[in-house]
XYZ file of C-alpha atoms in Angstrom:
712
model
C -30.959 -5.495 12.073
C -30.385 -3.726 8.758
C -28.053 -0.924 7.669
C -30.685 1.703 8.467
C -30.792 0.450 12.065
C -27.041 0.943 12.562
C -26.956 3.782 15.085
C -24.141 6.351 14.717
C -22.745 5.379 18.125
C -22.228 1.825 16.837
C -19.985 2.904 13.956
C -16.377 4.135 14.143
C -15.491 6.985 11.809
C -13.473 5.555 8.903
C -11.037 8.493 8.765
C -10.241 8.232 12.467
C -9.979 4.457 12.144
C -7.449 4.955 9.353
C -5.422 7.270 11.594
C -5.494 4.555 14.267
C -4.057 2.146 11.692
C -1.274 4.586 10.796
C -0.619 5.043 14.508
C 0.046 1.279 14.669
C 2.512 1.711 11.793
C 4.270 4.495 13.712
C 4.332 2.278 16.802
C 6.529 -0.144 14.842
C 9.036 2.687 14.401
C 8.865 3.593 18.100
C 9.164 -0.017 19.293
C 12.756 -0.610 20.529
C 12.404 -4.264 19.484
C 12.211 -3.150 15.832
C 15.646 -3.233 14.132
C 17.068 0.260 13.683
C 16.812 0.620 9.904
C 13.334 -0.889 10.062
C 12.445 1.878 12.508
C 13.475 4.364 9.816
C 11.401 2.397 7.292
C 8.234 2.416 9.384
C 8.624 6.115 10.152
C 8.925 6.723 6.396
C 5.844 4.583 5.703
C 3.898 6.539 8.338
C 4.780 9.791 6.532
C 4.095 8.411 3.076
C 0.712 7.078 4.212
C -0.151 10.496 5.603
C 0.725 12.195 2.328
C -1.770 10.022 0.470
C -4.357 10.463 3.222
C -4.176 14.245 2.878
C -4.135 14.167 -0.924
C -7.277 12.035 -1.085
C -9.312 11.776 2.109
C -8.646 15.203 3.656
C -8.943 16.813 0.218
C -12.362 15.189 -0.239
C -13.601 16.446 3.133
C -12.328 19.952 2.419
C -14.123 19.910 -0.936
C -17.349 18.971 0.826
C -16.951 21.819 3.317
C -16.237 24.323 0.539
C -19.266 23.077 -1.411
C -21.510 23.470 1.621
C -22.149 19.727 1.925
C -23.148 18.864 5.489
C -24.207 15.259 5.064
C -23.005 13.417 8.175
C -20.786 10.352 8.083
C -22.076 7.006 9.373
C -20.992 8.004 12.873
C -22.870 11.311 12.651
C -19.972 13.745 12.035
C -20.156 16.576 9.503
C -17.213 17.038 7.089
C -15.937 19.971 9.173
C -16.194 17.987 12.409
C -14.201 15.196 10.777
C -11.469 17.616 9.665
C -11.179 19.007 13.181
C -11.055 15.502 14.669
C -8.390 14.433 12.172
C -6.174 17.377 13.114
C -6.653 16.743 16.817
C -5.593 13.089 16.402
C -2.634 13.795 14.112
C -0.775 16.532 15.983
C 0.396 14.328 18.907
C 1.391 11.556 16.471
C 3.529 13.953 14.431
C 5.135 15.141 17.659
C 5.904 11.541 18.654
C 7.478 10.846 15.268
C 9.798 13.849 15.511
C 10.787 13.120 19.111
C 11.682 9.579 18.055
C 13.747 10.862 15.128
C 15.659 13.435 17.181
C 16.095 11.620 20.467
C 16.343 7.988 19.418
C 16.728 7.187 15.726
C 19.412 9.710 14.822
C 21.562 9.127 17.955
C 21.250 5.348 17.597
C 22.249 5.547 13.939
C 25.288 7.536 15.017
C 26.211 4.756 17.482
C 26.341 2.463 14.449
C 28.475 5.034 12.576
C 25.643 6.212 10.325
C 25.873 9.995 10.346
C 23.014 12.253 9.252
C 24.763 15.591 9.658
C 23.566 19.166 9.730
C 25.620 21.614 7.703
C 26.926 23.247 10.880
C 28.300 19.876 12.027
C 30.548 19.463 8.983
C 34.294 19.726 9.383
C 36.316 21.862 6.980
C 37.008 19.048 4.496
C 33.379 17.930 4.476
C 32.132 21.506 4.086
C 34.455 22.106 1.148
C 33.275 18.880 -0.517
C 29.605 19.767 0.056
C 30.067 23.302 -1.286
C 31.851 21.967 -4.377
C 29.041 19.461 -4.907
C 26.544 22.309 -4.672
C 28.403 24.248 -7.352
C 28.754 21.331 -9.779
C 25.592 19.292 -9.237
C 22.934 21.435 -7.567
C 23.379 25.134 -8.332
C 22.820 24.840 -12.116
C 19.325 23.307 -11.689
C 18.000 25.741 -9.081
C 15.600 28.590 -9.897
C 15.128 31.211 -7.189
C 11.744 32.916 -7.494
C 11.297 36.339 -5.927
C 8.029 37.453 -4.341
C 7.251 41.160 -4.604
C 4.679 43.388 -6.353
C 6.338 42.628 -9.697
C 6.535 38.872 -9.024
C 3.350 37.189 -7.803
C 3.589 34.296 -5.378
C 4.991 31.337 -7.348
C 3.065 28.100 -7.784
C 4.340 25.469 -5.327
C 3.879 21.923 -6.637
C 2.448 18.983 -4.730
C 4.688 17.303 -2.131
C 7.534 19.652 -2.985
C 10.106 20.614 -0.360
C 11.111 24.254 -0.569
C 13.469 26.816 0.921
C 11.963 30.140 1.936
C 14.834 32.642 1.764
C 14.631 35.997 3.491
C 17.197 38.340 1.946
C 18.079 41.968 2.640
C 19.436 44.532 0.172
C 22.458 45.996 2.065
C 22.164 49.292 0.187
C 18.472 49.969 0.786
C 17.835 47.746 3.775
C 14.801 46.359 1.956
C 13.771 42.921 3.189
C 12.575 40.491 0.503
C 11.303 36.943 0.217
C 12.210 34.279 -2.355
C 11.341 30.639 -2.811
C 13.769 27.950 -3.981
C 12.381 24.517 -4.829
C 14.502 21.584 -3.676
C 15.047 19.256 -6.677
C 13.392 15.871 -6.169
C 13.710 13.724 -9.260
C 17.388 13.791 -10.204
C 19.063 14.274 -6.836
C 18.771 12.166 -3.676
C 17.238 13.720 -0.566
C 20.307 12.726 1.450
C 23.640 13.505 -0.232
C 26.293 10.931 0.688
C 29.602 12.484 1.805
C 32.817 10.446 1.322
C 33.515 8.703 4.625
C 37.253 9.349 4.421
C 36.586 13.056 5.005
C 35.309 12.424 8.525
C 38.672 13.018 10.176
C 37.895 10.183 12.581
C 40.176 7.293 13.458
C 37.514 4.872 12.230
C 35.627 6.101 9.196
C 31.810 6.095 9.499
C 29.829 3.495 7.588
C 27.706 6.185 5.973
C 27.721 9.986 6.151
C 25.036 12.131 4.566
C 23.510 15.584 4.637
C 20.006 16.628 3.636
C 19.868 18.275 0.209
C 17.818 21.215 1.509
C 20.626 22.076 3.921
C 23.184 21.990 1.119
C 21.044 24.550 -0.713
C 20.163 26.664 2.313
C 23.763 27.222 3.382
C 24.798 28.176 -0.147
C 22.036 30.713 -0.764
C 24.649 33.441 -1.091
C 25.524 31.918 -4.477
C 21.891 32.339 -5.597
C 21.591 35.907 -4.287
C 25.010 37.544 -4.816
C 25.351 40.964 -3.255
C 22.429 40.350 -0.889
C 22.530 39.581 2.813
C 20.879 36.292 3.773
C 18.818 37.066 6.857
C 17.420 33.578 7.224
C 16.249 30.402 5.526
C 13.303 28.207 6.406
C 11.956 25.015 4.871
C 8.348 24.355 3.973
C 6.415 21.571 2.288
C 3.061 21.633 0.502
C 0.446 18.905 -0.017
C -2.315 19.414 -2.560
C -5.562 17.741 -3.566
C -4.436 14.926 -5.860
C -7.602 12.855 -6.297
C -8.564 12.431 -9.930
C -12.216 13.125 -10.562
C -13.207 11.243 -13.702
C -16.524 10.992 -15.398
C -17.533 7.664 -16.899
C -15.953 7.885 -20.311
C -15.278 5.600 -23.232
C -11.850 3.940 -23.246
C -10.040 6.427 -25.495
C -11.568 9.384 -23.674
C -10.695 7.809 -20.331
C -7.018 7.526 -21.231
C -6.960 11.130 -22.452
C -8.779 12.347 -19.346
C -6.398 10.432 -17.119
C -3.342 11.875 -18.829
C -4.729 15.377 -18.409
C -5.637 14.616 -14.807
C -2.166 13.268 -14.083
C -0.584 16.448 -15.381
C -2.897 18.337 -13.054
C -2.018 16.018 -10.142
C 1.712 16.559 -10.618
C 1.050 20.251 -10.148
C -1.829 19.636 -7.768
C -5.180 21.124 -6.873
C -5.975 23.161 -3.781
C -3.460 23.147 -0.937
C -4.672 20.808 1.818
C -1.610 20.961 4.083
C 1.289 23.339 4.687
C 4.155 22.004 6.811
C 6.622 24.461 8.332
C 9.355 24.150 10.992
C 8.659 25.598 14.417
C 11.519 28.107 14.067
C 9.918 29.850 11.071
C 9.124 33.509 11.957
C 5.447 34.364 12.134
C 5.648 36.926 9.321
C 7.113 34.294 6.967
C 4.400 31.825 8.004
C 1.735 34.421 7.288
C 3.265 35.242 3.901
C 3.183 31.568 2.942
C -0.372 31.114 4.201
C -1.538 34.141 2.218
C 0.364 33.198 -0.923
C -0.848 29.593 -0.827
C -4.397 30.403 0.368
C -3.937 28.214 3.430
C -6.217 28.340 6.455
C -5.052 27.931 10.030
C -6.455 24.396 10.163
C -4.223 23.335 7.250
C -0.997 24.553 8.888
C 1.159 21.933 10.596
C 4.135 23.210 12.592
C 6.795 20.495 12.768
C 9.611 20.291 15.311
C 12.185 18.662 13.054
C 12.893 17.803 9.423
C 10.026 17.779 6.941
C 9.222 14.891 4.606
C 10.500 11.982 6.671
C 9.231 9.602 3.988
C 12.722 9.948 2.493
C 14.143 7.999 5.431
C 13.200 4.959 3.353
C 16.447 5.446 1.388
C 18.413 4.373 4.473
C 17.068 0.842 4.118
C 19.292 0.359 1.061
C 22.403 0.505 3.250
C 24.154 -2.910 3.287
C 23.732 -3.431 7.034
C 21.717 -6.633 7.529
C 22.318 -6.587 11.300
C 20.164 -3.430 11.498
C 17.234 -4.904 9.531
C 14.715 -7.691 9.937
C 15.946 -11.016 8.549
C 15.420 -11.187 4.812
C 13.362 -13.947 3.266
C 14.060 -14.910 -0.308
C 11.019 -17.144 -0.603
C 10.767 -20.790 -1.603
C 9.516 -22.688 -4.624
C 6.655 -25.049 -3.680
C 7.757 -28.679 -3.739
C 5.006 -29.462 -6.244
C 6.561 -27.044 -8.726
C 10.235 -27.768 -8.056
C 10.537 -29.770 -11.306
C 8.364 -27.377 -13.290
C 10.862 -24.531 -13.685
C 11.661 -23.908 -17.332
C 14.937 -22.115 -16.575
C 16.225 -25.196 -14.708
C 15.455 -27.319 -17.756
C 17.200 -24.804 -20.023
C 20.236 -24.729 -17.719
C 20.445 -28.522 -17.584
C 19.688 -28.645 -13.854
C 16.653 -30.827 -14.650
C 16.749 -33.626 -17.196
C 14.058 -33.509 -19.898
C 12.448 -36.711 -18.609
C 12.294 -35.202 -15.088
C 10.665 -31.920 -16.149
C 6.928 -31.555 -15.542
C 5.099 -28.686 -17.169
C 3.235 -26.497 -14.734
C 0.000 -27.421 -16.517
C 0.495 -31.137 -15.877
C 0.969 -30.413 -12.158
C -2.099 -28.152 -11.896
C -4.172 -30.673 -13.845
C -3.503 -33.276 -11.137
C -4.282 -31.017 -8.164
C -5.001 -27.469 -7.079
C -2.056 -25.458 -5.762
C -2.602 -22.949 -2.966
C 0.110 -20.260 -2.937
C 1.241 -18.008 -0.094
C 3.475 -15.058 -0.937
C 6.094 -13.860 -0.091
C 6.908 -17.131 1.657
C 6.505 -18.834 -1.715
C 8.167 -17.140 -4.640
C 5.971 -15.212 -7.039
C 8.579 -15.716 -9.780
C 8.540 -19.533 -9.695
C 4.757 -19.815 -9.340
C 2.557 -17.127 -10.908
C 5.218 -15.754 -13.253
C 6.242 -19.281 -14.239
C 2.587 -20.089 -14.984
C 2.273 -17.091 -17.322
C 5.718 -17.597 -18.858
C 5.016 -21.236 -19.728
C 1.625 -20.216 -21.105
C 3.333 -17.669 -23.356
C 5.727 -20.268 -24.803
C 3.595 -23.429 -24.829
C 2.465 -24.159 -28.418
C -0.693 -25.845 -27.097
C -1.861 -22.673 -25.311
C -4.444 -20.894 -27.425
C -5.149 -17.824 -25.323
C -4.303 -15.868 -22.191
C -6.574 -13.379 -20.444
C -5.685 -11.472 -17.285
C -6.342 -8.343 -15.251
C -3.568 -5.878 -14.437
C -4.270 -3.493 -11.575
C -0.818 -2.541 -10.328
C 2.198 -4.071 -12.003
C 5.892 -3.361 -11.580
C 8.230 -1.612 -13.975
C 10.207 -4.026 -16.174
C 7.528 -6.582 -15.327
C 8.272 -10.158 -16.454
C 4.503 -10.620 -16.796
C 4.212 -7.770 -19.301
C 7.138 -9.252 -21.235
C 5.440 -12.681 -21.214
C 2.143 -11.266 -22.535
C 3.990 -9.502 -25.347
C 5.882 -12.697 -26.163
C 2.626 -14.668 -26.184
C 1.084 -12.234 -28.671
C 4.197 -12.477 -30.853
C 3.812 -16.275 -30.701
C 0.365 -15.936 -32.272
C -1.770 -16.532 -29.190
C -4.933 -14.615 -28.411
C -3.883 -12.361 -25.542
C -6.176 -9.982 -23.666
C -5.097 -7.714 -20.832
C -7.568 -5.695 -18.844
C -5.538 -2.738 -17.598
C -7.217 -0.752 -14.849
C -6.228 2.805 -15.678
C -7.771 4.170 -12.497
C -5.520 2.326 -10.001
C -4.811 5.305 -7.745
C -1.242 6.674 -8.013
C -0.398 3.978 -10.577
C -2.401 5.544 -13.420
C 0.656 6.881 -15.244
C 2.446 3.539 -15.075
C -0.647 1.697 -16.299
C -1.146 4.070 -19.233
C 2.422 3.397 -20.374
C 1.967 -0.379 -20.097
C -1.376 -0.237 -21.899
C 0.197 1.526 -24.873
C 3.179 -0.820 -24.905
C 0.915 -3.878 -24.853
C -1.322 -2.524 -27.618
C 1.661 -1.800 -29.843
C 2.783 -5.410 -29.367
C -0.505 -6.926 -30.533
C -2.137 -7.561 -27.149
C -5.854 -6.802 -26.959
C -6.091 -4.162 -24.245
C -9.395 -3.219 -22.645
C -10.209 -0.892 -19.803
C -13.051 -2.600 -17.998
C -16.647 -1.753 -17.258
C -17.901 1.827 -17.242
C -18.398 3.171 -13.738
C -16.573 0.272 -12.056
C -12.931 -0.110 -11.087
C -11.547 -3.558 -11.929
C -9.761 -4.682 -8.776
C -9.941 -8.458 -9.184
C -6.738 -10.460 -9.701
C -7.426 -13.232 -12.218
C -5.682 -15.095 -15.052
C -7.277 -17.483 -17.526
C -5.140 -19.727 -19.753
C -6.887 -21.814 -22.418
C -4.909 -24.831 -23.644
C -5.737 -27.361 -26.332
C -5.483 -30.902 -24.974
C -6.664 -34.017 -26.834
C -8.720 -31.924 -29.264
C -10.508 -30.237 -26.351
C -9.978 -26.898 -24.667
C -8.833 -27.032 -21.037
C -8.929 -23.939 -18.811
C -6.286 -23.168 -16.195
C -6.820 -20.269 -13.829
C -5.124 -18.221 -11.168
C -7.271 -16.297 -8.679
C -5.415 -14.184 -6.156
C -5.645 -11.625 -3.406
C -2.711 -9.505 -4.592
C -1.502 -7.619 -7.629
C 0.549 -9.151 -10.407
C 3.546 -7.166 -9.246
C 7.004 -8.715 -8.866
C 8.202 -6.024 -6.453
C 5.265 -5.945 -4.022
C 5.009 -9.746 -4.062
C 8.171 -9.702 -1.912
C 6.712 -7.179 0.527
C 2.998 -8.077 0.790
C 1.432 -11.251 2.143
C -0.997 -12.627 -0.425
C -2.724 -15.869 -1.366
C -3.467 -17.384 -4.742
C -5.073 -20.479 -6.211
C -3.828 -22.271 -9.322
C -6.459 -24.717 -10.530
C -7.844 -26.545 -13.536
C -11.322 -26.763 -12.008
C -13.715 -26.613 -14.940
C -16.454 -24.687 -13.156
C -14.009 -21.996 -12.070
C -12.587 -21.958 -15.582
C -16.027 -21.417 -17.070
C -16.734 -18.736 -14.479
C -13.615 -16.872 -15.585
C -14.532 -17.238 -19.260
C -17.878 -15.600 -18.513
C -16.349 -12.998 -16.180
C -13.907 -11.878 -18.868
C -16.814 -11.664 -21.318
C -18.560 -9.460 -18.744
C -15.462 -7.276 -18.554
C -14.839 -6.942 -22.272
C -18.240 -7.103 -23.940
C -21.898 -6.389 -23.323
C -22.623 -9.378 -21.092
C -25.092 -8.850 -18.256
C -24.029 -11.937 -16.346
C -26.098 -12.270 -13.174
C -24.790 -15.531 -11.715
C -21.653 -17.660 -11.547
C -21.097 -21.301 -10.706
C -18.465 -21.051 -7.974
C -17.156 -17.494 -7.876
C -18.619 -14.651 -5.870
C -18.275 -11.634 -8.143
C -18.794 -7.956 -7.307
C -20.912 -6.063 -8.023
C -23.148 -8.954 -9.136
C -23.165 -11.685 -6.476
C -20.497 -10.880 -3.879
C -22.487 -8.690 -1.487
C -25.522 -10.966 -1.559
C -23.289 -14.030 -1.268
C -21.418 -12.722 1.779
C -24.641 -11.646 3.468
C -26.160 -15.102 2.867
C -23.066 -16.790 4.308
C -23.301 -14.652 7.461
C -27.043 -15.266 7.741
C -26.452 -18.994 7.386
C -24.162 -18.858 10.445
C -26.942 -17.027 12.320
C -29.334 -19.864 11.473
C -26.795 -22.471 12.623
C -26.357 -20.624 15.929
C -30.119 -20.447 16.436
C -30.352 -24.204 15.840
C -27.533 -24.941 18.289
C -25.052 -25.970 15.629
C -21.432 -24.838 15.258
C -21.469 -21.207 14.099
C -18.142 -19.415 13.635
C -17.022 -16.670 11.252
C -13.301 -16.018 10.906
C -12.166 -13.471 8.359
C -9.021 -11.591 7.422
C -8.992 -8.454 5.295
C -7.522 -4.991 4.911
C -10.571 -2.971 5.957
C -14.085 -3.395 7.355
C -16.255 -0.290 6.944
C -19.415 -1.379 5.103
C -22.391 -0.434 7.343
C -24.639 -3.272 6.124
C -22.018 -5.945 6.793
C -21.232 -4.416 10.195
C -24.929 -4.395 11.149
C -25.200 -8.028 10.059
C -22.131 -9.001 12.106
C -23.677 -7.325 15.163
C -26.842 -9.351 14.515
C -24.788 -12.535 14.196
C -22.967 -11.811 17.459
C -26.257 -11.308 19.264
C -27.475 -14.632 17.849
C -24.472 -16.394 19.383
C -22.149 -16.650 16.382
C -18.457 -16.523 17.357
C -16.761 -13.940 15.138
C -12.986 -13.519 14.940
C -11.607 -10.875 12.591
C -8.108 -9.883 11.470
C -8.315 -6.340 10.109
C -5.056 -4.676 9.128
C -6.382 -1.181 8.440
C -9.712 0.559 8.968
C -12.286 -1.143 11.181
C -15.522 0.742 11.828
C -17.019 -2.016 13.998
C -16.921 -1.937 17.812
C -16.000 -5.394 19.176
C -16.706 -6.913 22.588
C -19.564 -4.583 23.539
C -22.144 -6.111 25.844
C -25.498 -6.553 24.159
C -24.060 -5.522 20.795
C -20.913 -7.409 19.863
C -19.696 -9.415 22.858
C -18.967 -12.393 20.564
C -16.801 -10.375 18.162
C -13.022 -10.225 18.555
C -10.801 -8.071 16.314
C -7.031 -8.056 15.997
C -4.686 -6.220 13.648
C -1.337 -7.555 12.444
C 1.467 -5.086 11.657
C 4.874 -6.458 10.743
C 7.775 -6.488 8.286
C 5.382 -7.600 5.519
C 2.198 -5.733 4.648
C -0.728 -8.052 5.392
C -2.777 -8.006 2.184
C -4.485 -11.406 1.885
C -8.246 -11.798 2.318
C -9.685 -14.984 3.832
C -13.317 -15.679 4.703
C -14.073 -18.797 6.764
C -17.512 -20.065 7.830
C -18.002 -23.065 10.161
C -21.349 -23.865 8.495
C -22.573 -26.197 11.206
C -19.572 -28.492 10.886
C -19.235 -28.437 7.075
C -16.744 -25.559 6.800
C -16.376 -23.304 3.770
C -13.376 -21.056 3.122
C -12.944 -18.364 0.466
C -10.084 -16.140 -0.687
C -10.197 -13.164 -3.020
C -9.464 -9.541 -3.752
C -12.306 -7.840 -1.852
C -12.537 -6.219 1.555
C -15.831 -5.679 3.349
C -16.048 -2.118 2.081
C -18.902 -0.576 0.104
C -16.541 0.277 -2.754
C -15.388 -3.358 -3.050
C -18.867 -4.820 -2.796
C -20.721 -2.310 -4.983
C -18.352 -0.225 -7.136
C -15.555 -2.560 -8.127
C -15.104 -5.760 -10.094
C -13.945 -8.314 -7.521
C -13.699 -12.098 -7.483
C -13.747 -14.357 -4.429
C -13.227 -18.098 -4.875
C -14.057 -21.055 -2.635
C -11.144 -23.210 -1.501
C -12.493 -26.732 -1.857
C -9.540 -29.023 -1.218
C -9.935 -30.129 2.461
C -6.187 -29.942 3.110
C -6.041 -26.379 1.745
C -8.971 -25.345 3.927
C -7.246 -26.795 6.976
C -4.037 -24.939 6.145
C -5.904 -21.648 5.835
C -7.577 -22.308 9.193
C -4.139 -22.986 10.665
C -2.867 -19.739 9.162
C -5.708 -17.799 10.770
C -4.951 -19.451 14.098
C -1.283 -18.532 13.742
C -2.306 -14.885 13.447
C -4.640 -15.102 16.454
C -1.824 -16.654 18.540
C 0.596 -13.823 17.672
C 1.759 -11.963 20.800
C 4.199 -9.510 19.208
C 2.862 -8.193 15.886
C -0.808 -8.430 16.902
C -2.926 -5.620 18.327
C -6.171 -6.287 20.209
C -9.049 -3.943 19.406
C -10.800 -2.777 22.551
C -14.518 -2.184 23.004
C -13.966 1.591 22.703
C -12.263 1.185 19.312
C -8.687 1.682 20.518
C -5.930 -0.883 19.967
C -3.475 -2.373 22.470
C -0.371 -4.159 21.288
C 0.082 -7.658 22.594
C 3.186 -8.553 24.558
C 4.325 -11.935 25.921
C 3.039 -12.588 29.426
C 3.979 -14.960 32.269
C 7.261 -15.979 30.694
C 5.752 -16.799 27.286
C 8.162 -16.711 24.365
C 7.528 -14.180 21.618
C 5.275 -15.450 18.842
C 5.411 -13.263 15.736
C 3.268 -14.839 13.022
C 5.253 -13.432 10.103
C 8.639 -14.368 11.557
C 7.301 -17.811 12.418
C 6.139 -18.303 8.824
C 9.547 -17.213 7.509
C 11.251 -19.747 9.763
C 8.854 -22.542 8.804
C 9.336 -21.981 5.086
C 13.104 -21.581 5.471
C 13.242 -24.875 7.356
C 11.203 -26.628 4.700
C 8.024 -26.807 6.801
C 5.522 -25.651 4.203
C 2.658 -23.928 5.973
C 0.374 -23.993 2.939
């Protein structure tokens, strides 16, 4: 079977599969077993995910419709049919989210003395405080914009929350419309009200009111002499995908900066959200002014922009959140922490440089259970300060603000080392941040490059070259996640620290490919996209087919974010039909139908949703009893295999392979955070049966690491 033979009915639409993933995120919010503030967090993530989905995926489909493009998707749907299907799937989910907020989340928060009040619920003292706050902190920054023949409809920026004010001139009786934008950058969405104003015997833990309500109930200050007939909130989402031609580095940065300015304002409106109490004439005025079609209008029964619920997670109420996990330092690196040596906690004769440890054996890392700061950051920090280190090369896709890694690279350059950073400017929604870091690094003497024309550099690799005994020794880190201190605490990722010479040479040549005119076509150990990764993965799958046909052990187990590549899916169907056992852990989109008789009866798919975002990629092949396991940055998506720079590395230490197999099994045994994909493409959440205790893979890993049982 080849990609051309993949019938439309054997492929799940990627957009609808993504919605199914976001539905699983929402289910975490709706699940009564989820701690209360985590429910708010997952509801916020659901909304934030949707914003990006509309800005990119829906915007792309709308552009195709407007351009008259009718090319069907892999499952045979036209762009218009996909838009209609998306809307049909989303409306009940949005209704569920609002019902949960109104009927469960908000009342339950109140039971724990967390008050999210409407203006009409304020007592006299609270109302006076809110009105004073409006006068001193809000009113001066507001700009009411009238809409009439002399004032055209104002531009409404992307993701902005707005107040539509309907005012009446008491002298003429003329009814007019004005728009007031709710400030976003300098004021919080929820304004905290002093708890001692509650008038209750026991003060609430936290009292807040939405900023838009503070504005709406003080509109008389913005329109003195006018009668306020009504106020209604609305929110706009615009096309925010940056379309960039293949440009030289300087032009690319300029084009990105111009594109980012455009994104902040936004392209065409792709979604208009309004409350269900908004009068029809106001809805029609907005739709006309914003050039919105009926299919882009979403009527919401509750507050708009629930992504701002995420701010509630900062409340110091650990009993309403999942247990925190600070992470551990691997035992192998316990005596390799420079700060402990500096503080005198380790004696000089006890300290072991991180390079001496890696030289003796590979180190397999698992974040966030193992600290990013004492492993990857320590590796780069020691490289920056070690006088024997000659050079550091690394890729930066998404990094955090005030990044210790950026500081280390700058320090390394100041110490006279050759430092090269490949900054991927086109990391979606991180472009602005990456432009700033690129300039800062360049000004500090770091060689900054922007990758290969036409390809996004998504791989996560570091190469450190150290002079040892008059020879150059390479040390490398190859990971599944970004070099980002913040997300390393929230995402599950894997990484390999090694001094393997073949991998070191592969990285030397890969960096040459990224920075020069190399046309490298093969690598010793690495599978690299777009050069060898697709072919390598296809050969590994075909090898399992051959093993199955010869009666040998044939098993494929893989974990990734998304599986949508038609060629890989067709090959997995072929493998299933040949008798290969295939077990997949797919967090997000999965366009493959599992467990279908005659097609995929040997394929099982689960999805893991939990407190941490599952982000690691693992590829395991039984290989007739001589197993091979790989980790890397790539999903089985066409963009990863064909249009990105990716690196996938073999894990060769037998103990590390066994630990990765155990990790996969831990996920498959999960009966709380796991969802089973059905043969029709739907997902069913697992629940303990027959008196079984709950087994949540992420919580189990936290407990194991906290108790000193190192899983990897």
